[in-house]
């Protein structure tokens, strides 16, 4: 979908900025916002580029660098941490051969941390794109990634 088509889905109201940025990012095959996205959003909403840039860099759900097809967000909240999310993060890094914030060489996965996914009852948890996965352990972790490859 062209950027102008994305923008026209929304009323020209600055309250729509976050939804516009989400939609632009989701329509980018590399799951990120490029400089043109930010400029187009600013022009469309008649707000400054610096305002749009500030929003895009404030929220961790947005990225200004290319990412993989699948965004893995591992919860690093206190509850998940108590349930050994740090071990999960370490194991995912080993399985995918990436550090947090990095993308696999095949551009399939990007590993990120999240402060809370709201899934404390199934901690430790993670999301892969929109899929929420809880009750993670080192045994079932490898099988989780197999269905995304």
Tab-separated table of C-alpha atoms in Angstrom:
chain	number	residue	atom	x	y	z
A	1	UNK	CA	0.000	0.000	0.000
A	2	UNK	CA	1.349	3.445	-0.926
A	3	UNK	CA	2.060	5.879	1.902
A	4	UNK	CA	-0.560	8.346	0.719
A	5	UNK	CA	-3.175	5.553	0.769
A	6	UNK	CA	-2.193	4.751	4.359
A	7	UNK	CA	-2.473	8.383	5.372
A	8	UNK	CA	-5.854	8.883	3.704
A	9	UNK	CA	-7.306	6.174	5.948
A	10	UNK	CA	-7.052	8.652	8.817
A	11	UNK	CA	-8.647	12.000	9.523
A	12	UNK	CA	-6.130	14.851	9.490
A	13	UNK	CA	-6.001	15.085	13.268
A	14	UNK	CA	-2.773	14.908	15.269
A	15	UNK	CA	-4.517	12.516	17.668
A	16	UNK	CA	-4.163	9.937	14.868
A	17	UNK	CA	-0.361	10.141	14.796
A	18	UNK	CA	0.333	6.903	16.680
A	19	UNK	CA	-2.151	4.938	14.578
A	20	UNK	CA	-0.661	6.422	11.402
A	21	UNK	CA	2.859	5.480	12.476
A	22	UNK	CA	1.739	1.942	13.332
A	23	UNK	CA	0.079	1.540	9.954
A	24	UNK	CA	3.053	2.955	8.048
A	25	UNK	CA	5.415	0.655	9.946
A	26	UNK	CA	3.174	-2.378	9.448
A	27	UNK	CA	3.045	-1.702	5.705
A	28	UNK	CA	6.823	-1.629	5.449
A	29	UNK	CA	8.194	-5.105	4.632
A	30	UNK	CA	11.157	-4.375	6.921
A	31	UNK	CA	8.917	-3.398	9.867
A	32	UNK	CA	10.300	0.077	10.479
A	33	UNK	CA	9.640	3.765	9.892
A	34	UNK	CA	11.959	5.456	7.440
A	35	UNK	CA	12.626	9.187	7.240
A	36	UNK	CA	10.056	9.591	4.448
A	37	UNK	CA	7.376	8.003	6.654
A	38	UNK	CA	8.034	10.565	9.375
A	39	UNK	CA	8.054	13.465	6.892
A	40	UNK	CA	4.857	12.306	5.188
A	41	UNK	CA	3.070	11.930	8.535
A	42	UNK	CA	4.217	15.395	9.631
A	43	UNK	CA	3.085	16.986	6.370
A	44	UNK	CA	-0.236	15.162	6.359
A	45	UNK	CA	-1.050	16.179	9.931
A	46	UNK	CA	0.488	19.654	9.557
A	47	UNK	CA	2.779	19.138	12.546
A	48	UNK	CA	6.536	19.437	12.837
A	49	UNK	CA	8.899	16.689	11.813
A	50	UNK	CA	10.522	16.950	15.239
A	51	UNK	CA	7.179	16.187	16.913
A	52	UNK	CA	6.701	13.059	14.794
A	53	UNK	CA	10.323	12.027	15.334
A	54	UNK	CA	9.891	12.509	19.101
A	55	UNK	CA	6.852	10.223	19.181
A	56	UNK	CA	8.528	7.601	16.976
A	57	UNK	CA	11.618	7.497	19.192
A	58	UNK	CA	9.767	7.658	22.513
A	59	UNK	CA	7.707	4.493	22.044
A	60	UNK	CA	9.617	1.222	21.868
A	61	UNK	CA	6.996	-0.270	19.549
A	62	UNK	CA	8.401	1.885	16.744
A	63	UNK	CA	11.730	1.341	15.055
A	64	UNK	CA	13.764	3.658	12.853
A	65	UNK	CA	15.951	0.838	11.584
A	66	UNK	CA	15.005	-2.202	9.499
A	67	UNK	CA	13.845	-5.260	11.410
A	68	UNK	CA	12.980	-8.852	10.634
A	69	UNK	CA	9.711	-10.272	9.402
A	70	UNK	CA	8.963	-11.446	12.946
A	71	UNK	CA	9.471	-9.119	15.901
A	72	UNK	CA	10.128	-11.046	19.107
A	73	UNK	CA	9.388	-9.036	22.235
A	74	UNK	CA	10.401	-10.802	25.433
A	75	UNK	CA	8.881	-9.434	28.614
A	76	UNK	CA	11.496	-8.195	31.045
A	77	UNK	CA	9.143	-6.976	33.770
A	78	UNK	CA	9.836	-7.784	37.431
A	79	UNK	CA	7.320	-10.655	37.383
A	80	UNK	CA	8.794	-12.234	34.239
A	81	UNK	CA	12.274	-11.630	35.601
A	82	UNK	CA	11.379	-13.577	38.757
A	83	UNK	CA	10.199	-16.367	36.445
A	84	UNK	CA	13.605	-16.410	34.737
A	85	UNK	CA	12.960	-14.330	31.612
A	86	UNK	CA	16.681	-13.515	31.541
A	87	UNK	CA	17.372	-17.216	30.875
A	88	UNK	CA	14.769	-17.167	28.100
A	89	UNK	CA	16.378	-14.081	26.540
A	90	UNK	CA	19.797	-15.723	26.717
A	91	UNK	CA	18.494	-18.925	25.106
A	92	UNK	CA	16.696	-17.042	22.315
A	93	UNK	CA	19.941	-15.175	21.644
A	94	UNK	CA	21.716	-18.521	21.353
A	95	UNK	CA	19.035	-20.122	19.162
A	96	UNK	CA	18.924	-17.179	16.747
A	97	UNK	CA	22.575	-16.068	17.066
A	98	UNK	CA	21.596	-12.457	17.809
A	99	UNK	CA	21.724	-10.064	20.737
A	100	UNK	CA	18.753	-7.978	21.830
A	101	UNK	CA	18.096	-5.264	19.296
A	102	UNK	CA	19.579	-7.303	16.458
A	103	UNK	CA	18.073	-9.030	13.432
A	104	UNK	CA	19.007	-12.481	12.189
A	105	UNK	CA	21.142	-12.688	9.033
A	106	UNK	CA	18.172	-14.091	7.072
A	107	UNK	CA	16.080	-11.042	8.119
A	108	UNK	CA	13.479	-13.347	9.652
A	109	UNK	CA	13.649	-12.441	13.366
A	110	UNK	CA	14.437	-9.341	15.431
A	111	UNK	CA	14.869	-9.760	19.190
A	112	UNK	CA	13.629	-6.941	21.433
A	113	UNK	CA	12.816	-6.497	25.109
A	114	UNK	CA	9.528	-5.220	26.460
A	115	UNK	CA	8.928	-3.876	29.936
A	116	UNK	CA	5.512	-5.497	30.250
A	117	UNK	CA	3.220	-7.504	28.013
A	118	UNK	CA	0.429	-7.740	30.591
A	119	UNK	CA	0.676	-11.536	30.794
A	120	UNK	CA	1.865	-11.914	34.385
A	121	UNK	CA	-0.330	-14.974	34.944
A	122	UNK	CA	1.624	-16.889	32.266
A	123	UNK	CA	5.101	-15.483	32.978
A	124	UNK	CA	7.591	-15.565	31.492
A	125	UNK	CA	6.067	-14.398	28.246
A	126	UNK	CA	6.840	-12.992	24.852
A	127	UNK	CA	5.147	-11.830	21.698
A	128	UNK	CA	6.035	-12.702	18.135
A	129	UNK	CA	4.380	-9.972	16.122
A	130	UNK	CA	0.798	-10.147	17.449
A	131	UNK	CA	0.991	-13.670	18.908
A	132	UNK	CA	1.318	-13.811	22.702
A	133	UNK	CA	3.162	-16.834	24.058
A	134	UNK	CA	3.353	-17.573	27.767
A	135	UNK	CA	4.615	-20.223	30.156
A	136	UNK	CA	7.949	-20.260	28.362
A	137	UNK	CA	10.692	-22.605	29.432
A	138	UNK	CA	14.004	-23.664	27.973
A	139	UNK	CA	12.519	-26.972	26.771
A	140	UNK	CA	9.628	-25.601	24.687
A	141	UNK	CA	11.451	-22.550	23.340
A	142	UNK	CA	13.032	-24.082	20.225
A	143	UNK	CA	9.697	-25.486	19.024
A	144	UNK	CA	8.153	-22.010	19.236
A	145	UNK	CA	10.448	-20.707	16.486
A	146	UNK	CA	10.042	-23.711	14.206
A	147	UNK	CA	6.490	-22.756	13.265
A	148	UNK	CA	7.641	-19.281	12.156
A	149	UNK	CA	10.447	-20.474	9.882
